[in-house]
Amino acid sequence: MKCSLRLSPIASVLVSAILLLTAPINSSAAQQLALSASVGREVFFEGEPIYVVLQLTNAGPDTAWTWFFEITPDGLDLTLQRPDSSVVPKFVMWIDRIFSTEWRGVPIAAGERQYLLLPLQSSLGESGLPGSAMFNRKIVAGSYTLGVRFHASVNRPTTLPDLVATPLRIEVRARTPDEDRSFSEVERLMSEGWDRNTRPGFVSRLMALIKARVARDSLDPFAPFLVNEAVTTASAWGLPLSSTDSVDLRAARLTIARSQRFLPSGAMVAVALVFDPESPKDLASQLGPSLAGEIATWQAQRRRRSGPIIRPSDR
């Protein structure tokens, strides 16, 4: 399979070309696939990270062969719509593939599920607005409907209908004074990191903020961002964690994952822990029967079988 990444036609920029070896596109049998999405709750304040978990389930008796369960316009597509039916701008990435005649698709065994987790602001929202140091995009205050559809068929083109998840209503309200102070503290830290002149010492300030926030309230809505996206961004800047920082980060992630285990944000942190070789071996048991526990178990099994499928999101 030959694969090339390219941005949306709006950008018209070719990103890369990768040659991959896989197997042809054959038509698949009737499949009993179900698509669902959850953001955990309906109301958020402006600037609060909104994490979504997307789930594809094979409820049929046989293995289903599907397209790639990843965010692309011709695969898994997200749309955020306003009450007037206008659509919020989004970042779009296309992936061009050329397959051999033996490739059947991505197998999903009977009863198996696929998951994908991400913050909505990583791809949906206005760009270039003030207050966007945490994510590339900003979802301003207002009422929205999140639509999710998956073009599951392996054959292209096809007349088969897309899988469509039940639309989600999302309300983004203005921040209260306390929420504004909380948001501004994180936004200011990330702005300092993006500025090369104020970047020195970023990791120390980040770790201090993580420890203070988690100690005060492990349900802090910015805590998952700080231990996931902020840490990943620091690494991309060439700012690694010390061994002591790594221990402190692991402890913070465990606390957050337990406290937010029923929310997509907690599941996102749990995924990061699965990728940490020093995390507790009984992580899923510690999280119990919860969204985070279920996804941690699934991700660990996927890693053992075929390597990582989802990872802590990058900026």
Coordinates of C-alpha atoms in Angstrom, one line a residue:
M1 CA 0.0 0.0 0.0
K2 CA 1.3 3.4 -0.9
C3 CA 0.2 6.1 1.4
S4 CA 0.6 9.9 1.2
L5 CA -0.6 12.4 3.7
R6 CA -2.0 15.7 2.4
L7 CA -3.9 18.6 4.0
S8 CA -7.3 19.6 2.9
P9 CA -7.9 21.1 -0.6
I10 CA -8.1 24.4 1.2
A11 CA -4.4 24.1 2.1
S12 CA -3.4 22.2 -1.0
V13 CA -0.2 21.1 0.6
L14 CA 1.4 17.7 0.2
V15 CA 2.8 16.5 3.5
S16 CA 4.5 13.2 2.9
A17 CA 4.6 9.9 1.0
I18 CA 5.1 6.6 2.6
L19 CA 5.4 3.2 1.1
L20 CA 3.8 0.5 3.2
L21 CA 3.4 -3.2 2.5
T22 CA 0.0 -4.7 3.1
A23 CA -2.2 -7.1 1.4
P24 CA -6.3 -6.3 -2.2
I25 CA -9.6 -4.6 -1.8
N26 CA -12.3 -7.2 -1.9
S27 CA -16.0 -6.7 -1.2
S28 CA -16.9 -7.6 2.4
A29 CA -19.9 -9.5 3.6
A30 CA -22.8 -7.9 5.3
Q31 CA -21.5 -6.4 8.5
Q32 CA -23.3 -5.5 11.7
L33 CA -21.2 -2.5 12.8
A34 CA -22.3 0.2 15.2
L35 CA -20.7 3.6 15.7
S36 CA -21.0 5.7 18.8
A37 CA -19.5 8.8 20.3
S38 CA -19.4 10.4 23.8
V39 CA -18.0 13.6 25.3
G40 CA -19.1 12.6 28.8
R41 CA -21.5 15.5 29.4
E42 CA -23.3 18.3 27.5
V43 CA -22.1 21.6 29.0
F44 CA -18.5 23.0 28.9
F45 CA -17.1 26.4 29.5
E46 CA -15.2 28.2 26.8
G47 CA -11.5 27.1 26.6
E48 CA -12.2 23.8 28.5
P49 CA -10.7 20.8 26.7
I50 CA -13.5 18.7 25.2
Y51 CA -12.4 15.1 24.9
V52 CA -14.4 12.7 22.7
V53 CA -14.3 8.9 22.6
L54 CA -15.3 7.3 19.3
Q55 CA -16.3 3.6 19.3
L56 CA -16.8 1.1 16.5
T57 CA -18.4 -2.2 17.5
N58 CA -18.7 -5.4 15.5
A59 CA -22.0 -6.9 16.8
G60 CA -22.1 -9.6 14.1
P61 CA -21.1 -13.2 14.4
D62 CA -18.2 -12.9 11.9
T63 CA -15.1 -10.9 11.4
A64 CA -15.8 -7.5 9.7
W65 CA -13.4 -5.9 7.3
T66 CA -13.5 -2.2 7.4
W67 CA -11.7 1.0 6.3
F68 CA -9.2 2.6 8.6
F69 CA -10.8 3.9 11.8
E70 CA -9.0 7.3 11.8
I71 CA -9.9 10.9 11.2
T72 CA -10.1 11.6 7.5
P73 CA -12.9 13.0 5.3
D74 CA -13.3 9.7 3.5
G75 CA -13.0 7.6 6.7
L76 CA -14.1 8.8 10.1
D77 CA -15.4 12.3 9.8
L78 CA -16.4 14.8 12.6
T79 CA -18.6 17.9 12.0
L80 CA -19.5 20.5 14.5
Q81 CA -22.7 22.4 13.5
R82 CA -24.2 25.6 14.8
P83 CA -28.0 26.1 15.3
D84 CA -28.2 28.0 12.0
S85 CA -26.8 24.9 10.2
S86 CA -23.5 26.6 9.5
V87 CA -20.4 24.4 10.1
V88 CA -17.5 25.2 12.4
P89 CA -14.2 25.2 10.5
K90 CA -12.0 22.2 10.9
F91 CA -8.6 20.9 10.1
V92 CA -8.7 18.2 7.4
M93 CA -6.1 15.7 6.4
W94 CA -6.3 13.4 3.5
I95 CA -4.5 10.1 3.2
D96 CA -3.9 8.7 -0.3
R97 CA -3.5 4.9 -0.5
I98 CA -2.7 2.4 -3.3
F99 CA -3.5 -1.2 -2.4
S100 CA -2.6 -4.5 -3.8
T101 CA -5.4 -6.7 -5.0
E102 CA -5.2 -9.0 -1.9
W103 CA -5.9 -6.4 0.8
R104 CA -9.3 -7.1 2.4
G105 CA -9.4 -4.2 4.9
V106 CA -8.9 -3.8 8.7
P107 CA -10.2 -6.9 10.5
I108 CA -12.5 -6.5 13.5
A109 CA -13.4 -9.8 15.1
A110 CA -16.9 -10.6 16.2
G111 CA -17.7 -8.8 19.4
E112 CA -14.6 -6.6 19.2
R113 CA -14.4 -2.9 19.5
Q114 CA -12.2 -0.1 18.1
Y115 CA -11.7 3.1 20.0
L116 CA -10.3 6.5 19.1
L117 CA -9.9 9.4 21.6
L118 CA -9.0 13.0 20.9
P119 CA -9.7 16.5 22.1
L120 CA -12.2 18.2 19.7
Q121 CA -10.1 21.4 19.7
S122 CA -7.3 19.5 18.0
S123 CA -9.3 19.6 14.7
L124 CA -12.5 21.5 15.2
G125 CA -12.9 25.2 15.9
E126 CA -11.8 28.7 14.9
S127 CA -8.1 29.1 14.3
G128 CA -5.9 32.2 15.0
L129 CA -8.0 33.5 17.8
P130 CA -6.6 34.8 21.2
G131 CA -6.6 32.0 23.8
S132 CA -5.4 29.3 21.5
A133 CA -2.1 28.4 23.1
M134 CA -3.4 25.1 24.3
F135 CA -4.9 23.8 21.1
N136 CA -4.6 24.9 17.5
R137 CA -8.3 25.7 17.4
K138 CA -10.9 27.3 19.7
I139 CA -14.5 26.5 20.1
V140 CA -16.2 29.7 21.1
A141 CA -19.2 30.0 23.3
G142 CA -22.4 28.8 21.7
S143 CA -24.6 25.8 21.0
Y144 CA -23.4 23.0 18.8
T145 CA -24.3 19.5 17.4
L146 CA -21.4 17.1 17.0
G147 CA -22.0 14.7 14.0
V148 CA -19.8 11.6 13.5
R149 CA -19.9 9.4 10.5
F150 CA -17.7 6.5 9.3
H151 CA -17.3 5.4 5.7
A152 CA -16.7 1.8 6.7
S153 CA -16.8 0.1 3.3
V154 CA -13.5 -1.1 1.9
N155 CA -14.6 -0.8 -1.7
R156 CA -14.1 2.7 -3.1
P157 CA -16.3 4.1 -4.6
T158 CA -19.3 2.4 -3.1
T159 CA -23.1 3.1 -2.8
L160 CA -23.2 1.6 0.7
P161 CA -24.4 4.1 3.3
D162 CA -22.1 5.5 6.0
L163 CA -22.3 4.5 9.6
V164 CA -23.7 7.5 11.6
A165 CA -23.5 8.0 15.3
T166 CA -26.3 9.6 17.3
P167 CA -25.6 13.3 17.2
L168 CA -24.3 14.9 20.4
R169 CA -25.5 18.3 21.7
I170 CA -22.7 20.4 23.1
E171 CA -23.2 23.7 24.9
V172 CA -20.1 26.0 25.4
R173 CA -20.8 28.8 27.8
A174 CA -18.8 31.8 29.0
R175 CA -16.4 31.2 31.8
T176 CA -17.1 32.2 35.4
P177 CA -14.4 34.3 37.2
D178 CA -12.9 31.2 38.9
E179 CA -12.9 29.3 35.6
D180 CA -11.3 32.3 33.9
R181 CA -8.4 32.3 36.4
S182 CA -8.0 28.6 36.0
F183 CA -7.9 28.8 32.2
S184 CA -5.7 31.9 32.2
E185 CA -3.1 30.1 34.3
V186 CA -2.8 27.2 31.9
E187 CA -3.0 29.4 28.8
R188 CA -0.2 31.7 30.2
L189 CA 2.0 28.7 30.8
M190 CA 1.6 27.3 27.3
S191 CA 2.1 30.7 25.8
E192 CA 5.4 31.0 27.6
G193 CA 6.4 27.6 26.2
W194 CA 5.6 28.6 22.6
D195 CA 7.8 31.7 23.0
R196 CA 11.5 30.7 22.7
N197 CA 12.5 33.6 24.9
T198 CA 10.4 32.3 27.9
R199 CA 10.7 28.6 27.2
P200 CA 13.6 27.9 29.6
G201 CA 12.3 26.3 32.8
F202 CA 9.0 25.3 31.2
V203 CA 9.1 21.7 32.4
S204 CA 9.8 22.8 36.0
R205 CA 6.8 25.2 35.8
L206 CA 4.6 22.6 34.2
M207 CA 5.4 20.0 36.8
A208 CA 4.8 22.4 39.6
L209 CA 1.4 23.3 38.1
I210 CA 0.5 19.6 37.6
K211 CA 1.3 18.7 41.2
A212 CA -0.6 21.8 42.6
R213 CA -3.6 21.2 40.4
V214 CA -3.9 17.5 41.1
A215 CA -3.4 17.9 44.8
R216 CA -6.1 20.6 44.9
D217 CA -8.7 18.8 42.7
S218 CA -8.1 15.7 40.7
L219 CA -11.3 16.5 38.7
D220 CA -9.7 19.7 37.4
P221 CA -10.8 19.8 33.7
F222 CA -7.3 21.0 32.7
A223 CA -5.4 18.3 34.5
P224 CA -5.7 15.7 31.7
F225 CA -4.4 18.4 29.2
L226 CA -1.4 19.2 31.5
V227 CA -0.4 15.5 31.9
N228 CA -1.0 14.6 28.3
E229 CA -0.9 17.3 25.6
A230 CA 1.3 19.7 27.5
V231 CA 3.9 17.0 28.3
T232 CA 3.9 15.8 24.7
T233 CA 4.3 19.3 23.4
A234 CA 7.3 19.9 25.8
S235 CA 8.9 16.7 24.4
A236 CA 8.4 18.0 20.9
W237 CA 10.2 21.2 21.9
G238 CA 13.1 19.1 23.0
L239 CA 12.4 19.4 26.8
P240 CA 12.5 16.0 28.3
L241 CA 11.4 15.1 31.8
S242 CA 13.9 14.1 34.5
S243 CA 13.6 10.8 36.2
T244 CA 12.0 12.5 39.2
D245 CA 9.6 14.3 36.9
S246 CA 8.6 11.0 35.3
V247 CA 7.8 9.5 38.7
D248 CA 5.7 12.5 39.6
L249 CA 3.9 12.5 36.2
R250 CA 3.0 8.9 36.6
A251 CA 1.6 9.4 40.0
A252 CA -0.5 12.4 38.8
R253 CA -1.7 10.4 35.8
L254 CA -2.8 7.6 38.0
T255 CA -4.7 10.0 40.3
I256 CA -6.5 11.7 37.4
A257 CA -7.3 8.4 35.6
R258 CA -8.9 7.1 38.8
S259 CA -10.9 10.3 39.5
Q260 CA -12.0 10.8 35.9
R261 CA -12.3 7.1 35.0
F262 CA -15.9 7.5 33.7
L263 CA -15.1 10.3 31.4
P264 CA -13.3 10.4 28.0
S265 CA -10.7 12.7 29.7
G266 CA -9.8 9.9 32.2
A267 CA -9.7 7.3 29.5
M268 CA -7.3 9.6 27.5
V269 CA -5.0 9.7 30.6
A270 CA -5.3 5.9 31.0
V271 CA -4.1 5.4 27.4
A272 CA -1.0 7.4 28.3
L273 CA -0.4 5.2 31.2
V274 CA -0.6 2.1 29.0
F275 CA 2.3 3.5 27.0
D276 CA 4.4 4.0 30.2
P277 CA 6.4 0.8 30.8
E278 CA 6.6 1.7 34.5
S279 CA 2.9 1.9 35.0
P280 CA 1.2 -0.6 37.4
K281 CA 0.6 -3.9 35.7
D282 CA -2.8 -4.0 37.3
L283 CA -3.8 -0.6 35.9
A284 CA -7.1 -1.9 34.4
S285 CA -8.0 -3.5 37.7
Q286 CA -7.3 -0.2 39.6
L287 CA -9.6 1.6 37.2
G288 CA -12.3 -1.0 37.7
P289 CA -15.5 -1.3 35.5
S290 CA -15.3 2.1 33.9
L291 CA -14.6 3.7 30.5
A292 CA -11.0 4.3 31.4
G293 CA -10.6 0.7 32.6
E294 CA -12.2 -0.7 29.4
I295 CA -10.1 1.3 27.1
A296 CA -6.9 0.6 29.0
T297 CA -7.6 -3.1 28.7
W298 CA -8.3 -2.8 25.0
Q299 CA -5.2 -0.7 24.3
A300 CA -3.0 -3.1 26.2
Q301 CA -4.3 -6.0 24.3
R302 CA -3.8 -4.2 21.0
R303 CA -0.3 -3.3 21.9
R304 CA 0.5 -7.0 22.7
R305 CA -1.0 -8.2 19.5
S306 CA 0.0 -5.6 16.9
G307 CA 1.6 -2.5 18.5
P308 CA 0.0 0.8 19.5
I309 CA -3.2 2.0 17.8
I310 CA -4.0 5.2 19.7
R311 CA -1.6 7.4 21.5
P312 CA -1.6 10.5 23.7
S313 CA -2.6 13.2 21.2
D314 CA 0.0 15.7 19.9
R315 CA -0.7 19.3 19.5

